[in-house]
Amino acid sequence: GESVGLHLPTLSVQEGDNSIINCAYSNSASDYFIWYKQESGKGPQFIIDIRSNMDKRQGQRVTVLLNKTVKHLSLQIAATQPGDSAVYFCAEMRVSGGYQKVTFGTGTKLQVIP
Amino acid sequence: NAGVMQNPRHLVRRRGQEARLRCSPMKGHSHVYWYRQLPEEGLKFMVYLQKENIIDESGMPKERFSAEFPKEGPSILRIQQVVRGDSAAYFCASSPPGGNTGELFFGEGSRLTVL
């Protein structure tokens, strides 16, 4: 079935380095791809999205890259900080029946080493 | 502007009891989503509701689970005759009318433990 999946379950990064979290997807009909951050014991928090007809979008310290040829999505975090430690989920959104249906991947845990 | 409010944050039930989880969306939001998250796993879509209407319940088990979003009051996710496999975190999210980028606003979740 349609799915959004991640390559690595855990990523350890030294504070100050850049982090790259990868995601593979299978649904070519997605309208948007989104990254969410979930801190321990909390609900997911929207980070950034990218429309399916774009290949790059930048936010504050974060960049999302979309490669539709190989169905790959990545989130780059510049100058990783301890506060970035969390689980990161990629998700895909498609409009279905007139509403936005958001499907989440499994998640990657980012551990920032001080 | 208060965010999405969920209660209770933690709920313990014995097998066979009922669990009721409540969600108040953000002010101005008319779309509510429920997701379930097992430990160390992703969020699985359960149901999407608008005021007084269930739009998509394709992710919700056919038996024992029900959801509503009445004209007045919070959205309710109801689990009857709970079993141990129902133990999970249940997250509610809301979005404004016309939202179309995949940005959902999540509550802090309700953690159900079935003994």
PDB file of C-alpha atoms in Angstrom:
ATOM      1  CA  GLY A   1       0.000   0.000   0.000  1.00  0.00           C
ATOM      2  CA  GLU A   2       0.966   3.644  -0.039  1.00  0.00           C
ATOM      3  CA  SER A   3       3.499   4.516   2.602  1.00  0.00           C
ATOM      4  CA  VAL A   4       6.069   6.985   3.764  1.00  0.00           C
ATOM      5  CA  GLY A   5       9.137   5.391   5.318  1.00  0.00           C
ATOM      6  CA  LEU A   6      12.476   6.400   6.778  1.00  0.00           C
ATOM      7  CA  HIS A   7      15.949   4.964   6.207  1.00  0.00           C
ATOM      8  CA  LEU A   8      17.430   5.211   9.719  1.00  0.00           C
ATOM      9  CA  PRO A   9      15.723   4.893  13.086  1.00  0.00           C
ATOM     10  CA  THR A  10      18.383   6.828  15.075  1.00  0.00           C
ATOM     11  CA  LEU A  11      20.827   9.560  14.132  1.00  0.00           C
ATOM     12  CA  SER A  12      23.514  10.887  16.485  1.00  0.00           C
ATOM     13  CA  VAL A  13      25.050  14.249  15.655  1.00  0.00           C
ATOM     14  CA  GLN A  14      27.605  16.430  17.383  1.00  0.00           C
ATOM     15  CA  GLU A  15      26.327  19.791  18.534  1.00  0.00           C
ATOM     16  CA  GLY A  16      27.117  22.408  15.920  1.00  0.00           C
ATOM     17  CA  ASP A  17      27.256  19.958  13.035  1.00  0.00           C
ATOM     18  CA  ASN A  18      24.629  19.729  10.323  1.00  0.00           C
ATOM     19  CA  SER A  19      22.018  16.967  10.456  1.00  0.00           C
ATOM     20  CA  ILE A  20      20.443  15.235   7.498  1.00  0.00           C
ATOM     21  CA  ILE A  21      17.356  13.106   7.988  1.00  0.00           C
ATOM     22  CA  ASN A  22      16.158  11.069   5.030  1.00  0.00           C
ATOM     23  CA  CYS A  23      12.806   9.714   4.006  1.00  0.00           C
ATOM     24  CA  ALA A  24      11.541   7.563   1.140  1.00  0.00           C
ATOM     25  CA  TYR A  25       7.987   7.717  -0.091  1.00  0.00           C
ATOM     26  CA  SER A  26       5.953   5.635  -2.484  1.00  0.00           C
ATOM     27  CA  ASN A  27       2.883   7.745  -3.261  1.00  0.00           C
ATOM     28  CA  SER A  28       3.478   9.805  -6.388  1.00  0.00           C
ATOM     29  CA  ALA A  29       0.090  11.486  -5.995  1.00  0.00           C
ATOM     30  CA  SER A  30       1.049  13.458  -2.880  1.00  0.00           C
ATOM     31  CA  ASP A  31       0.366  17.189  -3.010  1.00  0.00           C
ATOM     32  CA  TYR A  32       2.693  18.217  -0.206  1.00  0.00           C
ATOM     33  CA  PHE A  33       5.445  16.681   1.888  1.00  0.00           C
ATOM     34  CA  ILE A  34       5.872  17.797   5.450  1.00  0.00           C
ATOM     35  CA  TRP A  35       8.326  17.396   8.303  1.00  0.00           C
ATOM     36  CA  TYR A  36       7.164  17.234  11.904  1.00  0.00           C
ATOM     37  CA  LYS A  37       9.184  17.263  15.116  1.00  0.00           C
ATOM     38  CA  GLN A  38       8.032  15.397  18.189  1.00  0.00           C
ATOM     39  CA  GLU A  39       9.733  15.988  21.517  1.00  0.00           C
ATOM     40  CA  SER A  40       9.439  13.392  24.236  1.00  0.00           C
ATOM     41  CA  GLY A  41       5.981  13.332  25.780  1.00  0.00           C
ATOM     42  CA  LYS A  42       4.593  15.964  23.430  1.00  0.00           C
ATOM     43  CA  GLY A  43       2.532  16.167  20.293  1.00  0.00           C
ATOM     44  CA  PRO A  44       4.085  16.550  16.831  1.00  0.00           C
ATOM     45  CA  GLN A  45       4.958  20.056  15.771  1.00  0.00           C
ATOM     46  CA  PHE A  46       5.013  21.269  12.181  1.00  0.00           C
ATOM     47  CA  ILE A  47       8.465  22.282  10.943  1.00  0.00           C
ATOM     48  CA  ILE A  48       8.292  22.872   7.220  1.00  0.00           C
ATOM     49  CA  ASP A  49       6.451  21.730   4.144  1.00  0.00           C
ATOM     50  CA  ILE A  50       7.240  21.531   0.462  1.00  0.00           C
ATOM     51  CA  ARG A  51       4.839  21.428  -2.419  1.00  0.00           C
ATOM     52  CA  SER A  52       5.221  18.406  -4.665  1.00  0.00           C
ATOM     53  CA  ASN A  53       6.189  20.550  -7.689  1.00  0.00           C
ATOM     54  CA  MET A  54       9.169  22.073  -5.884  1.00  0.00           C
ATOM     55  CA  ASP A  55      12.571  20.550  -5.163  1.00  0.00           C
ATOM     56  CA  LYS A  56      13.874  22.752  -2.369  1.00  0.00           C
ATOM     57  CA  ARG A  57      12.539  24.959   0.353  1.00  0.00           C
ATOM     58  CA  GLN A  58      14.390  26.755   3.116  1.00  0.00           C
ATOM     59  CA  GLY A  59      13.273  27.832   6.539  1.00  0.00           C
ATOM     60  CA  GLN A  60      15.062  29.037   9.608  1.00  0.00           C
ATOM     61  CA  ARG A  61      18.057  26.647   9.969  1.00  0.00           C
ATOM     62  CA  VAL A  62      16.157  23.962   8.069  1.00  0.00           C
ATOM     63  CA  THR A  63      16.077  22.991   4.411  1.00  0.00           C
ATOM     64  CA  VAL A  64      13.878  20.384   2.813  1.00  0.00           C
ATOM     65  CA  LEU A  65      14.892  18.731  -0.435  1.00  0.00           C
ATOM     66  CA  LEU A  66      12.560  16.729  -2.627  1.00  0.00           C
ATOM     67  CA  ASN A  67      13.784  14.374  -5.340  1.00  0.00           C
ATOM     68  CA  LYS A  68      10.773  13.070  -7.192  1.00  0.00           C
ATOM     69  CA  THR A  69      12.854  10.929  -9.548  1.00  0.00           C
ATOM     70  CA  VAL A  70      13.909   8.623  -6.738  1.00  0.00           C
ATOM     71  CA  LYS A  71      10.986   9.501  -4.401  1.00  0.00           C
ATOM     72  CA  HIS A  72      13.252  10.818  -1.701  1.00  0.00           C
ATOM     73  CA  LEU A  73      12.784  13.578   0.833  1.00  0.00           C
ATOM     74  CA  SER A  74      15.351  14.986   3.238  1.00  0.00           C
ATOM     75  CA  LEU A  75      15.468  17.464   6.078  1.00  0.00           C
ATOM     76  CA  GLN A  76      18.690  19.316   6.705  1.00  0.00           C
ATOM     77  CA  ILE A  77      19.214  21.066  10.025  1.00  0.00           C
ATOM     78  CA  ALA A  78      22.081  23.528  10.149  1.00  0.00           C
ATOM     79  CA  ALA A  79      24.225  23.950  13.277  1.00  0.00           C
ATOM     80  CA  THR A  80      22.334  21.326  15.254  1.00  0.00           C
ATOM     81  CA  GLN A  81      21.525  22.329  18.820  1.00  0.00           C
ATOM     82  CA  PRO A  82      20.587  20.252  21.887  1.00  0.00           C
ATOM     83  CA  GLY A  83      17.038  21.531  21.540  1.00  0.00           C
ATOM     84  CA  ASP A  84      16.837  19.771  18.189  1.00  0.00           C
ATOM     85  CA  SER A  85      16.891  16.384  19.918  1.00  0.00           C
ATOM     86  CA  ALA A  86      13.560  14.792  19.064  1.00  0.00           C
ATOM     87  CA  VAL A  87      11.898  12.313  16.733  1.00  0.00           C
ATOM     88  CA  TYR A  88      11.392  13.651  13.234  1.00  0.00           C
ATOM     89  CA  PHE A  89       8.585  12.395  11.025  1.00  0.00           C
ATOM     90  CA  CYS A  90       8.176  12.914   7.359  1.00  0.00           C
ATOM     91  CA  ALA A  91       4.599  12.961   6.163  1.00  0.00           C
ATOM     92  CA  GLU A  92       2.766  13.264   2.911  1.00  0.00           C
ATOM     93  CA  MET A  93      -0.451  15.089   2.256  1.00  0.00           C
ATOM     94  CA  ARG A  94      -2.893  14.572  -0.505  1.00  0.00           C
ATOM     95  CA  VAL A  95      -6.290  16.053  -0.972  1.00  0.00           C
ATOM     96  CA  SER A  96      -8.776  13.227  -0.718  1.00  0.00           C
ATOM     97  CA  GLY A  97     -12.519  13.694  -0.823  1.00  0.00           C
ATOM     98  CA  GLY A  98     -12.077  17.443  -0.470  1.00  0.00           C
ATOM     99  CA  TYR A  99      -9.897  17.399   2.640  1.00  0.00           C
ATOM    100  CA  GLN A 100      -6.215  17.088   3.391  1.00  0.00           C
ATOM    101  CA  LYS A 101      -5.233  13.584   4.427  1.00  0.00           C
ATOM    102  CA  VAL A 102      -1.845  13.455   6.158  1.00  0.00           C
ATOM    103  CA  THR A 103       0.016  10.142   6.362  1.00  0.00           C
ATOM    104  CA  PHE A 104       3.045   9.823   8.619  1.00  0.00           C
ATOM    105  CA  GLY A 105       6.229   7.807   8.299  1.00  0.00           C
ATOM    106  CA  THR A 106       7.870   5.814  11.082  1.00  0.00           C
ATOM    107  CA  GLY A 107      10.208   8.500  12.439  1.00  0.00           C
ATOM    108  CA  THR A 108      13.912   9.091  13.029  1.00  0.00           C
ATOM    109  CA  LYS A 109      15.247   9.869  16.477  1.00  0.00           C
ATOM    110  CA  LEU A 110      17.852  12.638  16.411  1.00  0.00           C
ATOM    111  CA  GLN A 111      20.285  12.655  19.324  1.00  0.00           C
ATOM    112  CA  VAL A 112      22.479  15.707  19.694  1.00  0.00           C
ATOM    113  CA  ILE A 113      25.765  15.076  21.485  1.00  0.00           C
ATOM    114  CA  PRO A 114      26.905  18.129  23.476  1.00  0.00           C
TER     115      PRO A 114
ATOM    116  CA  ASN B   1      -4.879  31.807  21.361  1.00  0.00           C
ATOM    117  CA  ALA B   2      -5.019  28.436  23.076  1.00  0.00           C
ATOM    118  CA  GLY B   3      -3.749  25.458  21.156  1.00  0.00           C
ATOM    119  CA  VAL B   4      -5.423  22.106  20.729  1.00  0.00           C
ATOM    120  CA  MET B   5      -6.524  20.883  24.131  1.00  0.00           C
ATOM    121  CA  GLN B   6      -6.774  17.214  24.947  1.00  0.00           C
ATOM    122  CA  ASN B   7      -7.922  15.558  28.124  1.00  0.00           C
ATOM    123  CA  PRO B   8      -7.296  13.517  30.026  1.00  0.00           C
ATOM    124  CA  ARG B   9      -3.532  13.502  29.479  1.00  0.00           C
ATOM    125  CA  HIS B  10      -3.289  10.087  31.097  1.00  0.00           C
ATOM    126  CA  LEU B  11      -6.007   7.488  31.485  1.00  0.00           C
ATOM    127  CA  VAL B  12      -5.838   4.041  33.054  1.00  0.00           C
ATOM    128  CA  ARG B  13      -8.564   1.526  32.364  1.00  0.00           C
ATOM    129  CA  ARG B  14      -9.074  -2.154  33.092  1.00  0.00           C
ATOM    130  CA  ARG B  15      -9.930  -4.547  30.301  1.00  0.00           C
ATOM    131  CA  GLY B  16     -13.588  -4.286  29.388  1.00  0.00           C
ATOM    132  CA  GLN B  17     -14.043  -0.706  30.562  1.00  0.00           C
ATOM    133  CA  GLU B  18     -14.730   2.299  28.367  1.00  0.00           C
ATOM    134  CA  ALA B  19     -12.322   5.102  27.535  1.00  0.00           C
ATOM    135  CA  ARG B  20     -13.428   8.570  26.463  1.00  0.00           C
ATOM    136  CA  LEU B  21     -10.887  10.983  25.092  1.00  0.00           C
ATOM    137  CA  ARG B  22     -11.739  14.608  24.471  1.00  0.00           C
ATOM    138  CA  CYS B  23     -10.303  17.160  22.099  1.00  0.00           C
ATOM    139  CA  SER B  24     -11.008  20.859  21.715  1.00  0.00           C
ATOM    140  CA  PRO B  25      -9.554  22.214  18.459  1.00  0.00           C
ATOM    141  CA  MET B  26      -7.879  25.561  18.108  1.00  0.00           C
ATOM    142  CA  LYS B  27     -10.208  28.516  17.935  1.00  0.00           C
ATOM    143  CA  GLY B  28     -11.480  28.948  14.406  1.00  0.00           C
ATOM    144  CA  HIS B  29     -10.578  25.412  13.353  1.00  0.00           C
ATOM    145  CA  SER B  30     -13.420  23.245  12.150  1.00  0.00           C
ATOM    146  CA  HIS B  31     -11.483  20.149  11.102  1.00  0.00           C
ATOM    147  CA  VAL B  32     -10.416  17.519  13.637  1.00  0.00           C
ATOM    148  CA  TYR B  33      -8.187  14.502  13.125  1.00  0.00           C
ATOM    149  CA  TRP B  34      -7.456  11.625  15.486  1.00  0.00           C
ATOM    150  CA  TYR B  35      -4.220   9.639  15.292  1.00  0.00           C
ATOM    151  CA  ARG B  36      -2.934   6.711  17.345  1.00  0.00           C
ATOM    152  CA  GLN B  37       0.710   6.235  18.228  1.00  0.00           C
ATOM    153  CA  LEU B  38       2.164   3.055  19.653  1.00  0.00           C
ATOM    154  CA  PRO B  39       5.495   3.321  21.544  1.00  0.00           C
ATOM    155  CA  GLU B  40       8.453   3.892  19.226  1.00  0.00           C
ATOM    156  CA  GLU B  41       6.165   4.025  16.197  1.00  0.00           C
ATOM    157  CA  GLY B  42       4.658   6.605  13.904  1.00  0.00           C
ATOM    158  CA  LEU B  43       1.218   8.126  13.980  1.00  0.00           C
ATOM    159  CA  LYS B  44      -1.560   6.152  12.365  1.00  0.00           C
ATOM    160  CA  PHE B  45      -4.556   8.011  10.999  1.00  0.00           C
ATOM    161  CA  MET B  46      -7.846   6.993  12.562  1.00  0.00           C
ATOM    162  CA  VAL B  47     -10.586   9.441  11.678  1.00  0.00           C
ATOM    163  CA  TYR B  48     -11.277  12.892  10.289  1.00  0.00           C
ATOM    164  CA  LEU B  49     -14.307  14.911  11.332  1.00  0.00           C
ATOM    165  CA  GLN B  50     -15.906  18.230  10.675  1.00  0.00           C
ATOM    166  CA  LYS B  51     -18.621  19.698  12.854  1.00  0.00           C
ATOM    167  CA  GLU B  52     -21.368  17.067  13.205  1.00  0.00           C
ATOM    168  CA  ASN B  53     -19.935  14.957  10.375  1.00  0.00           C
ATOM    169  CA  ILE B  54     -17.548  12.041  10.099  1.00  0.00           C
ATOM    170  CA  ILE B  55     -15.758  12.542   6.791  1.00  0.00           C
ATOM    171  CA  ASP B  56     -13.209   9.722   6.781  1.00  0.00           C
ATOM    172  CA  GLU B  57     -13.063   6.901   9.329  1.00  0.00           C
ATOM    173  CA  SER B  58     -11.014   4.545   7.189  1.00  0.00           C
ATOM    174  CA  GLY B  59      -8.311   4.184   9.865  1.00  0.00           C
ATOM    175  CA  MET B  60     -10.603   3.411  12.748  1.00  0.00           C
ATOM    176  CA  PRO B  61     -11.348  -0.179  13.806  1.00  0.00           C
ATOM    177  CA  LYS B  62     -14.887  -1.139  12.877  1.00  0.00           C
ATOM    178  CA  GLU B  63     -15.730  -2.420  16.333  1.00  0.00           C
ATOM    179  CA  ARG B  64     -15.512  -0.758  19.732  1.00  0.00           C
ATOM    180  CA  PHE B  65     -14.228   2.585  18.394  1.00  0.00           C
ATOM    181  CA  SER B  66     -16.357   5.602  17.624  1.00  0.00           C
ATOM    182  CA  ALA B  67     -15.813   9.312  17.204  1.00  0.00           C
ATOM    183  CA  GLU B  68     -17.964  12.393  17.168  1.00  0.00           C
ATOM    184  CA  PHE B  69     -17.603  16.129  16.834  1.00  0.00           C
ATOM    185  CA  PRO B  70     -20.864  17.701  17.954  1.00  0.00           C
ATOM    186  CA  LYS B  71     -22.072  21.152  17.084  1.00  0.00           C
ATOM    187  CA  GLU B  72     -21.250  22.280  20.604  1.00  0.00           C
ATOM    188  CA  GLY B  73     -18.399  20.928  22.680  1.00  0.00           C
ATOM    189  CA  PRO B  74     -15.251  18.940  22.055  1.00  0.00           C
ATOM    190  CA  SER B  75     -14.620  16.029  19.748  1.00  0.00           C
ATOM    191  CA  ILE B  76     -14.840  12.682  21.544  1.00  0.00           C
ATOM    192  CA  LEU B  77     -13.001   9.470  20.735  1.00  0.00           C
ATOM    193  CA  ARG B  78     -14.719   6.598  22.498  1.00  0.00           C
ATOM    194  CA  ILE B  79     -13.282   3.133  22.958  1.00  0.00           C
ATOM    195  CA  GLN B  80     -15.639   0.536  24.369  1.00  0.00           C
ATOM    196  CA  GLN B  81     -14.566  -2.693  26.087  1.00  0.00           C
ATOM    197  CA  VAL B  82     -10.911  -1.768  25.990  1.00  0.00           C
ATOM    198  CA  VAL B  83      -8.249  -4.434  25.507  1.00  0.00           C
ATOM    199  CA  ARG B  84      -4.523  -4.300  26.246  1.00  0.00           C
ATOM    200  CA  GLY B  85      -3.769  -3.665  22.582  1.00  0.00           C
ATOM    201  CA  ASP B  86      -5.595  -0.341  22.843  1.00  0.00           C
ATOM    202  CA  SER B  87      -2.813   1.007  25.069  1.00  0.00           C
ATOM    203  CA  ALA B  88      -1.308   3.872  23.098  1.00  0.00           C
ATOM    204  CA  ALA B  89      -1.060   7.618  22.832  1.00  0.00           C
ATOM    205  CA  TYR B  90      -4.003   9.162  21.035  1.00  0.00           C
ATOM    206  CA  PHE B  91      -3.361  12.502  19.387  1.00  0.00           C
ATOM    207  CA  CYS B  92      -5.874  14.973  18.155  1.00  0.00           C
ATOM    208  CA  ALA B  93      -5.035  17.588  15.544  1.00  0.00           C
ATOM    209  CA  SER B  94      -6.972  20.418  14.003  1.00  0.00           C
ATOM    210  CA  SER B  95      -6.707  22.545  10.908  1.00  0.00           C
ATOM    211  CA  PRO B  96      -8.484  25.660   9.712  1.00  0.00           C
ATOM    212  CA  PRO B  97     -11.060  25.704   6.938  1.00  0.00           C
ATOM    213  CA  GLY B  98      -9.244  25.714   3.620  1.00  0.00           C
ATOM    214  CA  GLY B  99      -6.018  24.313   5.011  1.00  0.00           C
ATOM    215  CA  ASN B 100      -4.204  22.551   2.205  1.00  0.00           C
ATOM    216  CA  THR B 101      -0.493  22.304   2.972  1.00  0.00           C
ATOM    217  CA  GLY B 102      -0.531  19.425   5.422  1.00  0.00           C
ATOM    218  CA  GLU B 103       0.034  21.641   8.447  1.00  0.00           C
ATOM    219  CA  LEU B 104      -1.872  20.163  11.348  1.00  0.00           C
ATOM    220  CA  PHE B 105      -1.888  21.533  14.869  1.00  0.00           C
ATOM    221  CA  PHE B 106      -1.540  18.770  17.420  1.00  0.00           C
ATOM    222  CA  GLY B 107      -2.500  18.506  21.043  1.00  0.00           C
ATOM    223  CA  GLU B 108      -0.267  16.963  23.673  1.00  0.00           C
ATOM    224  CA  GLY B 109      -2.023  13.629  23.425  1.00  0.00           C
ATOM    225  CA  SER B 110      -3.947  11.313  25.728  1.00  0.00           C
ATOM    226  CA  ARG B 111      -2.028   8.302  26.933  1.00  0.00           C
ATOM    227  CA  LEU B 112      -4.238   5.306  27.514  1.00  0.00           C
ATOM    228  CA  THR B 113      -2.998   2.383  29.584  1.00  0.00           C
ATOM    229  CA  VAL B 114      -5.130  -0.744  29.741  1.00  0.00           C
ATOM    230  CA  LEU B 115      -4.393  -3.045  32.648  1.00  0.00           C
TER     231      LEU B 115
END
